């Protein structure tokens, strides 16, 4: 779970990391269909196999074997500007980075196979978490005081490069109890990998963090679907996320450790779908993420004799993602979608440069075209706009120089545009 580890570790070391999608370092980009409607109703609509990422019980709604595969291009825009400290009562300017995040391609795959009128099983590959940022230019930049370059250290422990990628391999089964109720259970095998560096050209400070690690962990998901009738149904699911353990080269504070342990947030969601006319439907989702579970990051078994060391305490708060969407059948072959969502940030009392998190609003649209009576292609686009946030963070390095204050302030903003495409086939 290296990915998570890195993301979290990155946070732990107070670096700036970009949210590829939702609060914290969570992703909400598992399908083109979902992106087109702001994920509204994703846990129960079941218009293609990508519903498996949200609710295994919804497999009971399928009469035929279904396949969906696609990709999302996440164009991330994260800026960390006006990074400022204090020296002898005067402002020290450490600069700005207006292109701190890397854009990513996020693939996905889903397969659902009904066994009979009661049972179905499915397999999927997608991602729930990931991030990537680079503030190395600020770590190597010469600070200025009153507009003049000065030989002062930068808060390198807050700045650096992070690359995190995760893959969730899911296997699920569903069981139809009767015409109204269906249940589902799934097992998640989560793999993460990534790199994390906190280093500077200043030879007196050198490298504080240098990580190359990866690992696996097991989680699970349970869900239920209730069908009032053919046109109205509800879905509820709960994803239990594991504590991720990554192993590899883990160097922190000039000591070597064997692994990093990081708690990952559980996800619960409730969704509704209502077909109001033959051509028009509305749907909605309330998603709760247990980010208060993410309290601190630990490194384990150090060569300095420490059995474990806390990299950082975060004490995030739980967050809500609320979305509303609509679907309109324009013709026999074309379907239109649109949605809007609000997404709460996770930072509570302790703000941090490491996670330029904020409340966000999603504006989305999508379209599907039926290639044949068995296949279709989906396109979706989402514009995610975050609020400007003032962050205050304390550096452990700066107080080593007499007269330098430990507190660093900065302005952060996280925006994104998601472009997605998906192919669906029903056997």
PDB file of C-alpha atoms in Angstrom, residues 58-356:
ATOM      1  CA  UNK A  58     -26.482  -4.079  -7.272  1.00  0.00           C
ATOM      2  CA  UNK A  59     -25.175  -7.042  -9.300  1.00  0.00           C
ATOM      3  CA  UNK A  60     -28.545  -8.649  -8.560  1.00  0.00           C
ATOM      4  CA  UNK A  61     -30.113  -6.108 -10.934  1.00  0.00           C
ATOM      5  CA  UNK A  62     -28.316  -7.642 -13.949  1.00  0.00           C
ATOM      6  CA  UNK A  63     -29.920 -10.297 -16.155  1.00  0.00           C
ATOM      7  CA  UNK A  64     -26.967 -10.628 -18.522  1.00  0.00           C
ATOM      8  CA  UNK A  65     -23.196 -10.819 -18.194  1.00  0.00           C
ATOM      9  CA  UNK A  66     -21.790  -7.291 -18.427  1.00  0.00           C
ATOM     10  CA  UNK A  67     -18.351  -5.812 -19.029  1.00  0.00           C
ATOM     11  CA  UNK A  68     -17.174  -2.217 -18.591  1.00  0.00           C
ATOM     12  CA  UNK A  69     -13.680  -0.850 -19.073  1.00  0.00           C
ATOM     13  CA  UNK A  70     -12.472   2.716 -19.260  1.00  0.00           C
ATOM     14  CA  UNK A  71     -10.062   5.404 -18.190  1.00  0.00           C
ATOM     15  CA  UNK A  72     -10.162   8.815 -16.544  1.00  0.00           C
ATOM     16  CA  UNK A  73      -7.659  11.566 -17.282  1.00  0.00           C
ATOM     17  CA  UNK A  74      -7.312  13.750 -14.184  1.00  0.00           C
ATOM     18  CA  UNK A  75      -5.985  17.203 -15.041  1.00  0.00           C
ATOM     19  CA  UNK A  76      -5.038  18.442 -11.565  1.00  0.00           C
ATOM     20  CA  UNK A  77      -4.331  22.092 -10.779  1.00  0.00           C
ATOM     21  CA  UNK A  78      -2.825  22.640  -7.324  1.00  0.00           C
ATOM     22  CA  UNK A  79      -1.071  25.849  -6.355  1.00  0.00           C
ATOM     23  CA  UNK A  80       0.875  26.668  -3.189  1.00  0.00           C
ATOM     24  CA  UNK A  81       1.567  30.393  -3.269  1.00  0.00           C
ATOM     25  CA  UNK A  82       3.043  33.115  -1.056  1.00  0.00           C
ATOM     26  CA  UNK A  83       4.956  30.688   1.144  1.00  0.00           C
ATOM     27  CA  UNK A  84       6.131  33.041   3.881  1.00  0.00           C
ATOM     28  CA  UNK A  85       8.028  32.868   7.168  1.00  0.00           C
ATOM     29  CA  UNK A  86       9.579  35.337   9.609  1.00  0.00           C
ATOM     30  CA  UNK A  87      13.173  36.278  10.454  1.00  0.00           C
ATOM     31  CA  UNK A  88      13.814  38.866  13.130  1.00  0.00           C
ATOM     32  CA  UNK A  89      10.288  40.218  12.683  1.00  0.00           C
ATOM     33  CA  UNK A  90      10.617  40.584   8.895  1.00  0.00           C
ATOM     34  CA  UNK A  91       8.810  38.505   6.269  1.00  0.00           C
ATOM     35  CA  UNK A  92      10.850  35.860   4.462  1.00  0.00           C
ATOM     36  CA  UNK A  93       9.535  34.907   1.019  1.00  0.00           C
ATOM     37  CA  UNK A  94      10.060  31.258   0.067  1.00  0.00           C
ATOM     38  CA  UNK A  95       8.239  31.583  -3.265  1.00  0.00           C
ATOM     39  CA  UNK A  96       5.241  29.991  -4.980  1.00  0.00           C
ATOM     40  CA  UNK A  97       4.505  26.871  -7.010  1.00  0.00           C
ATOM     41  CA  UNK A  98       1.527  27.182  -9.365  1.00  0.00           C
ATOM     42  CA  UNK A  99       1.881  23.757 -10.971  1.00  0.00           C
ATOM     43  CA  UNK A 100       2.359  21.522  -7.944  1.00  0.00           C
ATOM     44  CA  UNK A 101       0.354  18.481  -9.097  1.00  0.00           C
ATOM     45  CA  UNK A 102       0.858  15.946 -11.859  1.00  0.00           C
ATOM     46  CA  UNK A 103      -1.986  14.927 -14.145  1.00  0.00           C
ATOM     47  CA  UNK A 104      -2.872  11.231 -14.097  1.00  0.00           C
ATOM     48  CA  UNK A 105      -4.594   8.533 -16.141  1.00  0.00           C
ATOM     49  CA  UNK A 106      -6.755   6.301 -13.918  1.00  0.00           C
ATOM     50  CA  UNK A 107      -7.931   3.059 -15.623  1.00  0.00           C
ATOM     51  CA  UNK A 108     -10.793   0.807 -14.497  1.00  0.00           C
ATOM     52  CA  UNK A 109     -12.277  -2.617 -15.313  1.00  0.00           C
ATOM     53  CA  UNK A 110     -15.547  -4.304 -14.241  1.00  0.00           C
ATOM     54  CA  UNK A 111     -17.121  -7.682 -15.001  1.00  0.00           C
ATOM     55  CA  UNK A 112     -20.454  -8.989 -13.668  1.00  0.00           C
ATOM     56  CA  UNK A 113     -21.770 -12.513 -14.315  1.00  0.00           C
ATOM     57  CA  UNK A 114     -25.260 -13.582 -13.138  1.00  0.00           C
ATOM     58  CA  UNK A 115     -25.161 -17.280 -12.193  1.00  0.00           C
ATOM     59  CA  UNK A 116     -28.923 -17.773 -11.908  1.00  0.00           C
ATOM     60  CA  UNK A 117     -31.939 -15.735 -10.788  1.00  0.00           C
ATOM     61  CA  UNK A 118     -30.523 -15.560  -7.233  1.00  0.00           C
ATOM     62  CA  UNK A 119     -26.736 -15.392  -7.403  1.00  0.00           C
ATOM     63  CA  UNK A 120     -24.203 -13.264  -9.280  1.00  0.00           C
ATOM     64  CA  UNK A 121     -20.489 -12.685  -8.989  1.00  0.00           C
ATOM     65  CA  UNK A 122     -18.146 -10.016 -10.272  1.00  0.00           C
ATOM     66  CA  UNK A 123     -14.537  -8.878 -10.430  1.00  0.00           C
ATOM     67  CA  UNK A 124     -13.175  -5.366 -10.726  1.00  0.00           C
ATOM     68  CA  UNK A 125      -9.991  -3.316 -10.819  1.00  0.00           C
ATOM     69  CA  UNK A 126     -10.084   0.386  -9.970  1.00  0.00           C
ATOM     70  CA  UNK A 127      -8.606   2.939  -7.568  1.00  0.00           C
ATOM     71  CA  UNK A 128     -10.054   4.659  -4.501  1.00  0.00           C
ATOM     72  CA  UNK A 129      -6.981   6.680  -3.470  1.00  0.00           C
ATOM     73  CA  UNK A 130      -4.007   8.414  -5.081  1.00  0.00           C
ATOM     74  CA  UNK A 131      -2.036  11.624  -5.353  1.00  0.00           C
ATOM     75  CA  UNK A 132       1.008  13.268  -6.898  1.00  0.00           C
ATOM     76  CA  UNK A 133       2.719  16.603  -6.166  1.00  0.00           C
ATOM     77  CA  UNK A 134       6.121  18.217  -6.532  1.00  0.00           C
ATOM     78  CA  UNK A 135       7.324  21.187  -4.460  1.00  0.00           C
ATOM     79  CA  UNK A 136      11.024  20.479  -4.944  1.00  0.00           C
ATOM     80  CA  UNK A 137      11.553  23.835  -6.644  1.00  0.00           C
ATOM     81  CA  UNK A 138      10.575  25.617  -3.425  1.00  0.00           C
ATOM     82  CA  UNK A 139      12.867  23.431  -1.326  1.00  0.00           C
ATOM     83  CA  UNK A 140      15.843  24.401  -3.525  1.00  0.00           C
ATOM     84  CA  UNK A 141      14.899  28.066  -3.939  1.00  0.00           C
ATOM     85  CA  UNK A 142      16.915  30.806  -2.240  1.00  0.00           C
ATOM     86  CA  UNK A 143      14.620  32.788   0.097  1.00  0.00           C
ATOM     87  CA  UNK A 144      14.319  36.566  -0.147  1.00  0.00           C
ATOM     88  CA  UNK A 145      14.102  39.178   2.578  1.00  0.00           C
ATOM     89  CA  UNK A 146      12.907  42.622   1.539  1.00  0.00           C
ATOM     90  CA  UNK A 147      13.326  41.575  -2.086  1.00  0.00           C
ATOM     91  CA  UNK A 148      16.961  40.493  -1.640  1.00  0.00           C
ATOM     92  CA  UNK A 149      18.249  36.914  -1.691  1.00  0.00           C
ATOM     93  CA  UNK A 150      19.427  35.763   1.746  1.00  0.00           C
ATOM     94  CA  UNK A 151      21.415  32.648   2.822  1.00  0.00           C
ATOM     95  CA  UNK A 152      18.640  31.196   4.983  1.00  0.00           C
ATOM     96  CA  UNK A 153      17.402  27.568   4.945  1.00  0.00           C
ATOM     97  CA  UNK A 154      14.041  26.662   3.407  1.00  0.00           C
ATOM     98  CA  UNK A 155      11.408  24.594   5.272  1.00  0.00           C
ATOM     99  CA  UNK A 156      12.413  21.472   3.347  1.00  0.00           C
ATOM    100  CA  UNK A 157      10.561  19.256   5.827  1.00  0.00           C
ATOM    101  CA  UNK A 158       7.341  20.757   4.422  1.00  0.00           C
ATOM    102  CA  UNK A 159       8.324  20.571   0.761  1.00  0.00           C
ATOM    103  CA  UNK A 160       9.269  17.859  -1.726  1.00  0.00           C
ATOM    104  CA  UNK A 161       8.103  15.314  -4.281  1.00  0.00           C
ATOM    105  CA  UNK A 162       5.462  12.594  -3.860  1.00  0.00           C
ATOM    106  CA  UNK A 163       4.082   9.994  -6.267  1.00  0.00           C
ATOM    107  CA  UNK A 164       1.334   7.661  -5.053  1.00  0.00           C
ATOM    108  CA  UNK A 165      -0.719   5.099  -6.987  1.00  0.00           C
ATOM    109  CA  UNK A 166      -3.182   2.508  -5.712  1.00  0.00           C
ATOM    110  CA  UNK A 167      -5.053  -0.399  -7.264  1.00  0.00           C
ATOM    111  CA  UNK A 168      -8.119  -2.039  -5.720  1.00  0.00           C
ATOM    112  CA  UNK A 169      -8.719  -5.608  -6.932  1.00  0.00           C
ATOM    113  CA  UNK A 170     -12.242  -6.607  -5.940  1.00  0.00           C
ATOM    114  CA  UNK A 171     -14.121  -9.918  -6.003  1.00  0.00           C
ATOM    115  CA  UNK A 172     -17.810  -9.832  -5.031  1.00  0.00           C
ATOM    116  CA  UNK A 173     -20.983 -11.920  -4.860  1.00  0.00           C
ATOM    117  CA  UNK A 174     -24.637 -10.902  -4.622  1.00  0.00           C
ATOM    118  CA  UNK A 175     -27.771 -12.732  -3.559  1.00  0.00           C
ATOM    119  CA  UNK A 176     -31.364 -11.783  -4.392  1.00  0.00           C
ATOM    120  CA  UNK A 177     -33.606 -12.498  -1.391  1.00  0.00           C
ATOM    121  CA  UNK A 178     -36.879 -11.562  -3.129  1.00  0.00           C
ATOM    122  CA  UNK A 179     -38.279  -9.023  -5.568  1.00  0.00           C
ATOM    123  CA  UNK A 180     -37.411  -6.146  -3.225  1.00  0.00           C
ATOM    124  CA  UNK A 181     -34.209  -7.051  -1.359  1.00  0.00           C
ATOM    125  CA  UNK A 182     -30.703  -8.010  -2.518  1.00  0.00           C
ATOM    126  CA  UNK A 183     -27.447  -8.358  -0.579  1.00  0.00           C
ATOM    127  CA  UNK A 184     -23.805  -8.244  -1.632  1.00  0.00           C
ATOM    128  CA  UNK A 185     -20.349  -8.881  -0.178  1.00  0.00           C
ATOM    129  CA  UNK A 186     -16.923  -8.195  -1.603  1.00  0.00           C
ATOM    130  CA  UNK A 187     -13.244  -8.643  -0.793  1.00  0.00           C
ATOM    131  CA  UNK A 188     -10.730  -5.913  -1.666  1.00  0.00           C
ATOM    132  CA  UNK A 189      -7.043  -6.615  -2.245  1.00  0.00           C
ATOM    133  CA  UNK A 190      -5.386  -3.198  -2.303  1.00  0.00           C
ATOM    134  CA  UNK A 191      -1.914  -2.645  -3.713  1.00  0.00           C
ATOM    135  CA  UNK A 192      -0.052   0.633  -3.313  1.00  0.00           C
ATOM    136  CA  UNK A 193       3.299   1.923  -4.504  1.00  0.00           C
ATOM    137  CA  UNK A 194       5.045   5.254  -4.564  1.00  0.00           C
ATOM    138  CA  UNK A 195       8.002   7.466  -3.819  1.00  0.00           C
ATOM    139  CA  UNK A 196       8.507  10.281  -1.339  1.00  0.00           C
ATOM    140  CA  UNK A 197      11.463  12.627  -0.992  1.00  0.00           C
ATOM    141  CA  UNK A 198      12.233  15.573   1.280  1.00  0.00           C
ATOM    142  CA  UNK A 199      15.638  16.830   0.308  1.00  0.00           C
ATOM    143  CA  UNK A 200      17.516  20.033  -0.464  1.00  0.00           C
ATOM    144  CA  UNK A 201      20.749  21.103  -2.120  1.00  0.00           C
ATOM    145  CA  UNK A 202      21.738  22.580   1.236  1.00  0.00           C
ATOM    146  CA  UNK A 203      24.435  20.090   2.311  1.00  0.00           C
ATOM    147  CA  UNK A 204      23.962  20.906   5.994  1.00  0.00           C
ATOM    148  CA  UNK A 205      20.374  19.615   5.836  1.00  0.00           C
ATOM    149  CA  UNK A 206      20.594  17.056   3.020  1.00  0.00           C
ATOM    150  CA  UNK A 207      17.886  14.408   2.750  1.00  0.00           C
ATOM    151  CA  UNK A 208      15.286  14.205   5.514  1.00  0.00           C
ATOM    152  CA  UNK A 209      12.933  11.708   3.875  1.00  0.00           C
ATOM    153  CA  UNK A 210      13.612   9.245   1.062  1.00  0.00           C
ATOM    154  CA  UNK A 211      11.040   6.482   0.568  1.00  0.00           C
ATOM    155  CA  UNK A 212      10.545   3.733  -2.032  1.00  0.00           C
ATOM    156  CA  UNK A 213       7.945   1.281  -0.738  1.00  0.00           C
ATOM    157  CA  UNK A 214       4.996  -0.859  -1.704  1.00  0.00           C
ATOM    158  CA  UNK A 215       2.649  -3.362  -0.146  1.00  0.00           C
ATOM    159  CA  UNK A 216      -0.705  -5.157  -0.040  1.00  0.00           C
ATOM    160  CA  UNK A 217      -3.615  -5.063   2.397  1.00  0.00           C
ATOM    161  CA  UNK A 218      -7.088  -6.615   2.568  1.00  0.00           C
ATOM    162  CA  UNK A 219     -10.390  -4.809   3.016  1.00  0.00           C
ATOM    163  CA  UNK A 220     -14.007  -5.490   2.208  1.00  0.00           C
ATOM    164  CA  UNK A 221     -17.374  -4.084   1.206  1.00  0.00           C
ATOM    165  CA  UNK A 222     -20.986  -5.002   2.057  1.00  0.00           C
ATOM    166  CA  UNK A 223     -24.113  -3.649   0.393  1.00  0.00           C
ATOM    167  CA  UNK A 224     -27.872  -3.884   0.124  1.00  0.00           C
ATOM    168  CA  UNK A 225     -30.408  -2.849  -2.534  1.00  0.00           C
ATOM    169  CA  UNK A 226     -34.109  -2.209  -1.942  1.00  0.00           C
ATOM    170  CA  UNK A 227     -36.452  -1.980  -4.964  1.00  0.00           C
ATOM    171  CA  UNK A 228     -39.769  -0.299  -4.226  1.00  0.00           C
ATOM    172  CA  UNK A 229     -40.795  -1.028  -7.806  1.00  0.00           C
ATOM    173  CA  UNK A 230     -39.289  -1.009 -11.281  1.00  0.00           C
ATOM    174  CA  UNK A 231     -38.815   2.776 -11.257  1.00  0.00           C
ATOM    175  CA  UNK A 232     -37.692   3.477  -7.688  1.00  0.00           C
ATOM    176  CA  UNK A 233     -34.849   1.858  -5.750  1.00  0.00           C
ATOM    177  CA  UNK A 234     -32.265   2.562  -3.064  1.00  0.00           C
ATOM    178  CA  UNK A 235     -28.767   1.291  -2.365  1.00  0.00           C
ATOM    179  CA  UNK A 236     -26.571   1.316   0.738  1.00  0.00           C
ATOM    180  CA  UNK A 237     -22.973   0.116   1.070  1.00  0.00           C
ATOM    181  CA  UNK A 238     -20.087   0.215   3.542  1.00  0.00           C
ATOM    182  CA  UNK A 239     -16.447  -0.245   2.506  1.00  0.00           C
ATOM    183  CA  UNK A 240     -14.109  -1.305   5.325  1.00  0.00           C
ATOM    184  CA  UNK A 241     -10.628  -0.014   4.546  1.00  0.00           C
ATOM    185  CA  UNK A 242      -7.474  -1.590   5.991  1.00  0.00           C
ATOM    186  CA  UNK A 243      -4.485  -0.145   7.793  1.00  0.00           C
ATOM    187  CA  UNK A 244      -1.887  -0.157   5.052  1.00  0.00           C
ATOM    188  CA  UNK A 245       1.605  -1.429   5.676  1.00  0.00           C
ATOM    189  CA  UNK A 246       4.288  -0.554   3.122  1.00  0.00           C
ATOM    190  CA  UNK A 247       7.770  -2.025   3.124  1.00  0.00           C
ATOM    191  CA  UNK A 248      10.891  -1.024   1.254  1.00  0.00           C
ATOM    192  CA  UNK A 249      13.506   1.683   1.606  1.00  0.00           C
ATOM    193  CA  UNK A 250      12.088   3.916   4.335  1.00  0.00           C
ATOM    194  CA  UNK A 251      14.468   6.652   5.480  1.00  0.00           C
ATOM    195  CA  UNK A 252      13.226   9.322   7.844  1.00  0.00           C
ATOM    196  CA  UNK A 253      15.117  11.860   9.973  1.00  0.00           C
ATOM    197  CA  UNK A 254      18.465  10.266   9.076  1.00  0.00           C
ATOM    198  CA  UNK A 255      17.353   6.817  10.315  1.00  0.00           C
ATOM    199  CA  UNK A 256      16.205   3.723   8.437  1.00  0.00           C
ATOM    200  CA  UNK A 257      12.899   1.961   9.143  1.00  0.00           C
ATOM    201  CA  UNK A 258      11.444  -1.270   7.828  1.00  0.00           C
ATOM    202  CA  UNK A 259       7.841  -0.241   7.219  1.00  0.00           C
ATOM    203  CA  UNK A 260       5.139   2.412   7.494  1.00  0.00           C
ATOM    204  CA  UNK A 261       1.666   1.833   8.966  1.00  0.00           C
ATOM    205  CA  UNK A 262      -1.154   4.077   7.792  1.00  0.00           C
ATOM    206  CA  UNK A 263      -4.881   3.908   8.650  1.00  0.00           C
ATOM    207  CA  UNK A 264      -7.182   4.388   5.638  1.00  0.00           C
ATOM    208  CA  UNK A 265     -10.692   5.777   5.834  1.00  0.00           C
ATOM    209  CA  UNK A 266     -13.823   3.631   5.599  1.00  0.00           C
ATOM    210  CA  UNK A 267     -16.503   4.735   3.095  1.00  0.00           C
ATOM    211  CA  UNK A 268     -20.292   4.500   3.503  1.00  0.00           C
ATOM    212  CA  UNK A 269     -22.795   5.650   0.900  1.00  0.00           C
ATOM    213  CA  UNK A 270     -26.533   5.815   0.348  1.00  0.00           C
ATOM    214  CA  UNK A 271     -27.979   6.261  -3.133  1.00  0.00           C
ATOM    215  CA  UNK A 272     -31.443   6.636  -4.650  1.00  0.00           C
ATOM    216  CA  UNK A 273     -32.792   6.347  -8.210  1.00  0.00           C
ATOM    217  CA  UNK A 274     -36.212   7.461  -9.480  1.00  0.00           C
ATOM    218  CA  UNK A 275     -37.435   7.055 -13.072  1.00  0.00           C
ATOM    219  CA  UNK A 276     -39.960   9.912 -13.228  1.00  0.00           C
ATOM    220  CA  UNK A 277     -40.972   9.489 -16.875  1.00  0.00           C
ATOM    221  CA  UNK A 278     -40.041   7.128 -19.691  1.00  0.00           C
ATOM    222  CA  UNK A 279     -37.116   9.391 -20.593  1.00  0.00           C
ATOM    223  CA  UNK A 280     -36.185  11.295 -17.433  1.00  0.00           C
ATOM    224  CA  UNK A 281     -34.725  10.113 -14.106  1.00  0.00           C
ATOM    225  CA  UNK A 282     -33.214  11.759 -11.039  1.00  0.00           C
ATOM    226  CA  UNK A 283     -30.717  10.230  -8.634  1.00  0.00           C
ATOM    227  CA  UNK A 284     -28.643  11.214  -5.636  1.00  0.00           C
ATOM    228  CA  UNK A 285     -25.847  10.053  -3.321  1.00  0.00           C
ATOM    229  CA  UNK A 286     -24.785  10.812   0.254  1.00  0.00           C
ATOM    230  CA  UNK A 287     -21.271   9.510   0.857  1.00  0.00           C
ATOM    231  CA  UNK A 288     -19.601   9.588   4.293  1.00  0.00           C
ATOM    232  CA  UNK A 289     -15.875   8.998   4.642  1.00  0.00           C
ATOM    233  CA  UNK A 290     -14.421   8.108   8.044  1.00  0.00           C
ATOM    234  CA  UNK A 291     -11.341  10.358   7.801  1.00  0.00           C
ATOM    235  CA  UNK A 292     -11.161  10.714  11.603  1.00  0.00           C
ATOM    236  CA  UNK A 293      -9.669   7.214  11.424  1.00  0.00           C
ATOM    237  CA  UNK A 294      -6.617   8.834   9.856  1.00  0.00           C
ATOM    238  CA  UNK A 295      -5.083  10.190  13.051  1.00  0.00           C
ATOM    239  CA  UNK A 296      -1.336   9.643  12.603  1.00  0.00           C
ATOM    240  CA  UNK A 297       1.358   7.943  10.538  1.00  0.00           C
ATOM    241  CA  UNK A 298       3.931   5.646  12.094  1.00  0.00           C
ATOM    242  CA  UNK A 299       7.242   4.222  10.906  1.00  0.00           C
ATOM    243  CA  UNK A 300       8.163   0.855  12.399  1.00  0.00           C
ATOM    244  CA  UNK A 301      11.384  -0.854  13.509  1.00  0.00           C
ATOM    245  CA  UNK A 302      14.088   1.766  13.089  1.00  0.00           C
ATOM    246  CA  UNK A 303      17.857   1.203  13.118  1.00  0.00           C
ATOM    247  CA  UNK A 304      18.024   3.854  15.857  1.00  0.00           C
ATOM    248  CA  UNK A 305      16.412   1.403  18.254  1.00  0.00           C
ATOM    249  CA  UNK A 306      12.916   2.881  18.016  1.00  0.00           C
ATOM    250  CA  UNK A 307      10.197   0.227  17.752  1.00  0.00           C
ATOM    251  CA  UNK A 308       7.935   2.864  16.196  1.00  0.00           C
ATOM    252  CA  UNK A 309       8.016   6.604  15.597  1.00  0.00           C
ATOM    253  CA  UNK A 310       5.128   8.983  14.890  1.00  0.00           C
ATOM    254  CA  UNK A 311       5.853  10.936  11.738  1.00  0.00           C
ATOM    255  CA  UNK A 312       2.919  13.259  12.291  1.00  0.00           C
ATOM    256  CA  UNK A 313      -0.463  13.544  13.924  1.00  0.00           C
ATOM    257  CA  UNK A 314      -3.300  14.729  11.685  1.00  0.00           C
ATOM    258  CA  UNK A 315      -6.621  14.261  13.478  1.00  0.00           C
ATOM    259  CA  UNK A 316      -8.718  14.824  10.366  1.00  0.00           C
ATOM    260  CA  UNK A 317     -12.494  15.034  10.534  1.00  0.00           C
ATOM    261  CA  UNK A 318     -15.081  12.853   8.813  1.00  0.00           C
ATOM    262  CA  UNK A 319     -16.364  14.298   5.527  1.00  0.00           C
ATOM    263  CA  UNK A 320     -19.517  14.223   3.403  1.00  0.00           C
ATOM    264  CA  UNK A 321     -19.873  14.096  -0.372  1.00  0.00           C
ATOM    265  CA  UNK A 322     -23.422  14.996  -1.476  1.00  0.00           C
ATOM    266  CA  UNK A 323     -24.492  14.828  -5.120  1.00  0.00           C
ATOM    267  CA  UNK A 324     -27.605  15.245  -7.237  1.00  0.00           C
ATOM    268  CA  UNK A 325     -27.898  14.164 -10.857  1.00  0.00           C
ATOM    269  CA  UNK A 326     -30.293  13.614 -13.740  1.00  0.00           C
ATOM    270  CA  UNK A 327     -30.437  11.307 -16.770  1.00  0.00           C
ATOM    271  CA  UNK A 328     -32.357  12.035 -19.976  1.00  0.00           C
ATOM    272  CA  UNK A 329     -32.875   9.599 -22.860  1.00  0.00           C
ATOM    273  CA  UNK A 330     -32.560  11.921 -25.815  1.00  0.00           C
ATOM    274  CA  UNK A 331     -33.261   9.224 -28.390  1.00  0.00           C
ATOM    275  CA  UNK A 332     -33.053   5.483 -28.834  1.00  0.00           C
ATOM    276  CA  UNK A 333     -29.252   5.692 -29.062  1.00  0.00           C
ATOM    277  CA  UNK A 334     -28.292   8.794 -27.041  1.00  0.00           C
ATOM    278  CA  UNK A 335     -28.455   9.356 -23.277  1.00  0.00           C
ATOM    279  CA  UNK A 336     -27.507  12.609 -21.537  1.00  0.00           C
ATOM    280  CA  UNK A 337     -26.372  13.084 -17.928  1.00  0.00           C
ATOM    281  CA  UNK A 338     -25.561  15.994 -15.630  1.00  0.00           C
ATOM    282  CA  UNK A 339     -24.824  16.455 -11.950  1.00  0.00           C
ATOM    283  CA  UNK A 340     -23.627  18.728  -9.177  1.00  0.00           C
ATOM    284  CA  UNK A 341     -21.943  17.818  -5.893  1.00  0.00           C
ATOM    285  CA  UNK A 342     -20.503  19.375  -2.757  1.00  0.00           C
ATOM    286  CA  UNK A 343     -17.403  17.815  -1.229  1.00  0.00           C
ATOM    287  CA  UNK A 344     -16.245  18.631   2.315  1.00  0.00           C
ATOM    288  CA  UNK A 345     -12.568  19.067   3.145  1.00  0.00           C
ATOM    289  CA  UNK A 346     -11.075  16.950   5.914  1.00  0.00           C
ATOM    290  CA  UNK A 347      -8.708  19.360   7.680  1.00  0.00           C
ATOM    291  CA  UNK A 348      -9.908  20.182  11.195  1.00  0.00           C
ATOM    292  CA  UNK A 349      -7.919  22.113  13.796  1.00  0.00           C
ATOM    293  CA  UNK A 350      -4.484  21.328  12.333  1.00  0.00           C
ATOM    294  CA  UNK A 351      -4.040  22.822   8.876  1.00  0.00           C
ATOM    295  CA  UNK A 352      -1.072  21.652   6.850  1.00  0.00           C
ATOM    296  CA  UNK A 353       0.915  22.416   3.736  1.00  0.00           C
ATOM    297  CA  UNK A 354       1.023  18.690   3.190  1.00  0.00           C
ATOM    298  CA  UNK A 355      -2.675  18.510   2.253  1.00  0.00           C
ATOM    299  CA  UNK A 356      -3.959  21.695   0.571  1.00  0.00           C
TER     300      UNK A 356
END
